[in-house]
Amino acid sequence: MTTPAQARPLRADAARNRALLLAAAADEFAEHGLEASVADIARRAGVGKGTVFRHFPTKDDLIAAIVVDRINDLRAAGERLLDADDAGAALLEFLTIAGGRRQQRDLSFLMGSGEWKPDVQQAHAGLFQAIETLVARAREHGAVRADVTGTDVFLLMCAPNYVSEYVPNGSPDLWRRYLAIIFDGLRPEGAHALPQPSPTL
């Protein structure tokens, strides 16, 4: 059941403060990990600690909100691609967007936080549905092999960035090489040229 507080939309200033807090918290967690303090987040957002706690009663609530915000943002990107004429290119573009956003600000260590929270579960379900639909369209158009599922792509989504993290001082675009390898593995035909040279270990 929706409470009266949940039903009321945020005032413009409250919505702005919430957005500032989420952006500041994402930056602070990216720089300092889970040890980032609420005081530093508030200072970075230009608000008082009381404002933080009015929006997010606990630090866990703040982390969960960041997770939901990032998942919903990625879901929206996927949904915008659902009507693309080239279903295979749409799926590759989605995976490229996902990789690019993680490269810009890696908050993957937060993604396991708040999994039990209904809003996090709902966000994951929405993202998964968008991926399922993108993959189904790509299968129907023969752009990916018939036995590839939305679950496969969901699990592979972070793999290019994860692999490239093992290369000290590697190119910031190295993850694109591994995305190309992954996507060639998804295709029913032969492999394509890789966009980045192999690193020297």
Coordinates of C-alpha atoms in Angstrom, one line a residue:
M1 CA 0.0 0.0 0.0
T2 CA 1.3 3.5 -0.9
T3 CA 1.5 5.8 2.0
P4 CA 0.5 9.5 1.7
A5 CA 4.2 10.5 1.8
Q6 CA 5.0 8.2 -1.0
A7 CA 2.0 9.3 -3.1
R8 CA 3.0 13.0 -2.9
P9 CA 5.5 14.1 -5.6
L10 CA 8.6 15.8 -4.3
R11 CA 8.7 19.6 -4.4
A12 CA 11.0 21.1 -7.0
D13 CA 13.6 22.0 -4.4
A14 CA 13.4 18.6 -2.6
A15 CA 13.7 16.8 -6.0
R16 CA 16.7 19.0 -6.8
N17 CA 18.3 18.2 -3.4
R18 CA 17.7 14.5 -3.9
A19 CA 19.3 14.6 -7.3
L20 CA 22.3 16.5 -6.0
L21 CA 22.7 14.1 -3.1
L22 CA 22.6 11.0 -5.4
A23 CA 25.2 12.5 -7.7
A24 CA 27.4 13.6 -4.8
A25 CA 27.1 10.3 -3.0
A26 CA 28.0 8.4 -6.2
D27 CA 31.1 10.5 -6.7
E28 CA 32.1 10.1 -3.0
F29 CA 31.6 6.3 -3.0
A30 CA 33.5 6.0 -6.3
E31 CA 36.5 7.9 -4.7
H32 CA 36.4 6.5 -1.1
G33 CA 34.4 3.2 -1.3
L34 CA 31.9 2.3 1.4
E35 CA 33.8 4.2 4.0
A36 CA 32.6 7.5 2.4
S37 CA 30.9 9.5 5.2
V38 CA 27.5 11.1 5.1
A39 CA 29.1 14.4 6.2
D40 CA 31.4 14.4 3.2
I41 CA 28.5 13.5 0.9
A42 CA 26.4 16.4 2.3
R43 CA 29.3 18.8 2.0
R44 CA 29.9 17.8 -1.6
A45 CA 26.2 18.2 -2.4
G46 CA 26.1 21.6 -0.7
V47 CA 23.4 20.6 1.8
G48 CA 23.3 19.9 5.5
K49 CA 23.4 16.4 7.0
G50 CA 19.8 16.8 8.1
T51 CA 18.8 17.1 4.4
V52 CA 20.6 13.8 3.7
F53 CA 18.7 12.0 6.5
R54 CA 15.4 13.5 5.5
H55 CA 15.7 11.9 2.1
F56 CA 17.6 8.7 3.2
P57 CA 17.1 7.7 6.8
T58 CA 20.2 5.4 6.7
K59 CA 23.4 5.1 4.7
D60 CA 22.0 1.8 3.4
D61 CA 19.0 3.6 2.1
L62 CA 21.3 6.1 0.3
I63 CA 23.3 3.3 -1.3
A64 CA 20.1 1.5 -2.4
A65 CA 18.9 4.7 -4.0
I66 CA 22.1 5.0 -6.0
V67 CA 21.8 1.4 -7.1
V68 CA 18.2 2.0 -8.2
D69 CA 19.1 5.2 -10.0
R70 CA 21.9 3.6 -12.0
I71 CA 19.8 0.5 -12.8
N72 CA 16.8 2.6 -13.9
D73 CA 19.1 4.8 -16.0
L74 CA 20.5 1.8 -17.8
R75 CA 17.0 0.3 -18.2
A76 CA 15.8 3.5 -19.8
A77 CA 18.8 3.4 -22.3
G78 CA 17.8 -0.2 -23.2
E79 CA 14.1 0.7 -23.6
R80 CA 15.1 3.5 -26.0
L81 CA 16.7 1.0 -28.3
L82 CA 13.8 -1.4 -28.4
D83 CA 12.4 0.1 -31.6
A84 CA 15.7 0.3 -33.5
D85 CA 15.7 -1.0 -37.0
D86 CA 18.9 -3.0 -36.5
A87 CA 18.2 -5.3 -33.5
G88 CA 21.8 -6.6 -33.4
A89 CA 23.3 -3.1 -33.5
A90 CA 20.8 -2.1 -30.8
L91 CA 22.0 -4.9 -28.5
L92 CA 25.6 -4.0 -29.1
E93 CA 24.9 -0.3 -28.4
F94 CA 23.2 -1.2 -25.1
L95 CA 26.2 -3.3 -24.0
T96 CA 28.5 -0.4 -25.1
I97 CA 26.5 2.1 -23.1
A98 CA 26.7 -0.2 -20.0
G99 CA 30.4 -0.6 -20.4
G100 CA 31.0 3.1 -21.0
R101 CA 29.1 4.1 -17.9
R102 CA 31.0 1.7 -15.7
Q103 CA 34.3 2.9 -17.1
Q104 CA 33.4 6.5 -16.3
R105 CA 32.4 5.7 -12.7
D106 CA 32.8 2.2 -11.3
L107 CA 30.3 1.6 -8.6
S108 CA 30.0 -2.1 -9.2
F109 CA 30.9 -2.7 -5.6
L110 CA 27.6 -1.1 -4.6
M111 CA 25.4 -3.2 -6.9
G112 CA 25.0 -6.1 -4.4
S113 CA 23.8 -3.6 -1.7
G114 CA 20.1 -3.6 -0.8
E115 CA 19.2 -6.6 -2.9
W116 CA 16.4 -7.4 -0.4
K117 CA 14.8 -4.0 -0.8
P118 CA 11.6 -4.0 -3.0
D119 CA 12.7 -1.0 -5.0
V120 CA 16.0 -2.5 -5.9
Q121 CA 14.3 -5.8 -6.8
Q122 CA 11.8 -3.9 -9.0
A123 CA 14.6 -2.0 -10.7
H124 CA 16.5 -5.2 -11.5
A125 CA 13.3 -6.8 -12.9
G126 CA 12.8 -3.8 -15.1
L127 CA 16.4 -3.9 -16.4
F128 CA 16.2 -7.6 -17.0
Q129 CA 13.0 -7.3 -19.0
A130 CA 14.6 -4.6 -21.2
I131 CA 17.6 -6.9 -21.8
E132 CA 15.3 -9.9 -22.5
T133 CA 13.4 -8.0 -25.1
L134 CA 16.6 -6.7 -26.8
V135 CA 18.0 -10.2 -26.9
A136 CA 14.7 -11.7 -28.2
R137 CA 14.6 -9.1 -31.0
A138 CA 18.3 -9.8 -31.9
R139 CA 17.5 -13.6 -32.0
E140 CA 14.5 -13.1 -34.2
H141 CA 16.6 -11.0 -36.7
G142 CA 19.4 -13.6 -36.7
A143 CA 21.8 -11.2 -35.2
V144 CA 22.7 -13.5 -32.3
R145 CA 22.7 -17.3 -32.0
A146 CA 19.4 -19.0 -31.2
D147 CA 20.6 -20.4 -27.9
V148 CA 21.6 -17.1 -26.4
T149 CA 19.3 -15.9 -23.6
G150 CA 18.6 -12.6 -21.9
T151 CA 20.2 -14.2 -18.8
D152 CA 23.4 -14.8 -20.7
V153 CA 23.7 -11.2 -21.7
F154 CA 22.7 -9.9 -18.3
L155 CA 25.6 -12.0 -16.7
L156 CA 28.1 -10.9 -19.4
M157 CA 27.2 -7.2 -19.2
C158 CA 30.0 -6.3 -16.8
A159 CA 32.5 -8.8 -18.1
P160 CA 34.5 -6.5 -20.4
N161 CA 35.2 -4.0 -17.7
Y162 CA 36.0 -6.7 -15.1
V163 CA 38.5 -8.4 -17.4
S164 CA 40.3 -5.2 -18.3
E165 CA 40.8 -4.3 -14.7
Y166 CA 43.4 -7.0 -14.5
V167 CA 45.7 -5.0 -16.8
P168 CA 47.8 -2.4 -14.9
N169 CA 48.0 0.9 -16.8
G170 CA 45.9 -0.6 -19.7
S171 CA 44.1 1.6 -22.2
P172 CA 40.9 3.1 -20.7
D173 CA 39.2 1.7 -23.8
L174 CA 40.6 -1.8 -23.4
W175 CA 37.1 -3.0 -22.2
R176 CA 35.9 -2.5 -25.8
R177 CA 38.3 -5.2 -27.0
Y178 CA 36.6 -7.7 -24.7
L179 CA 33.2 -6.5 -25.5
A180 CA 34.0 -7.2 -29.2
I181 CA 35.2 -10.7 -28.3
I182 CA 32.0 -11.3 -26.3
F183 CA 29.8 -10.0 -29.1
D184 CA 31.5 -12.1 -31.7
G185 CA 30.7 -15.0 -29.4
L186 CA 27.1 -14.1 -29.5
R187 CA 26.9 -13.8 -33.3
P188 CA 25.9 -16.8 -35.4
E189 CA 28.6 -16.0 -38.0
G190 CA 32.3 -15.6 -37.9
A191 CA 34.4 -13.3 -35.8
H192 CA 35.0 -9.6 -36.6
A193 CA 38.1 -7.5 -36.2
L194 CA 38.8 -6.3 -32.6
P195 CA 38.9 -2.5 -32.0
Q196 CA 41.8 -2.6 -29.5
P197 CA 45.3 -4.3 -29.6
S198 CA 46.1 -7.0 -27.2
P199 CA 47.7 -5.6 -24.0
T200 CA 51.3 -6.5 -23.0
L201 CA 51.3 -8.0 -19.5

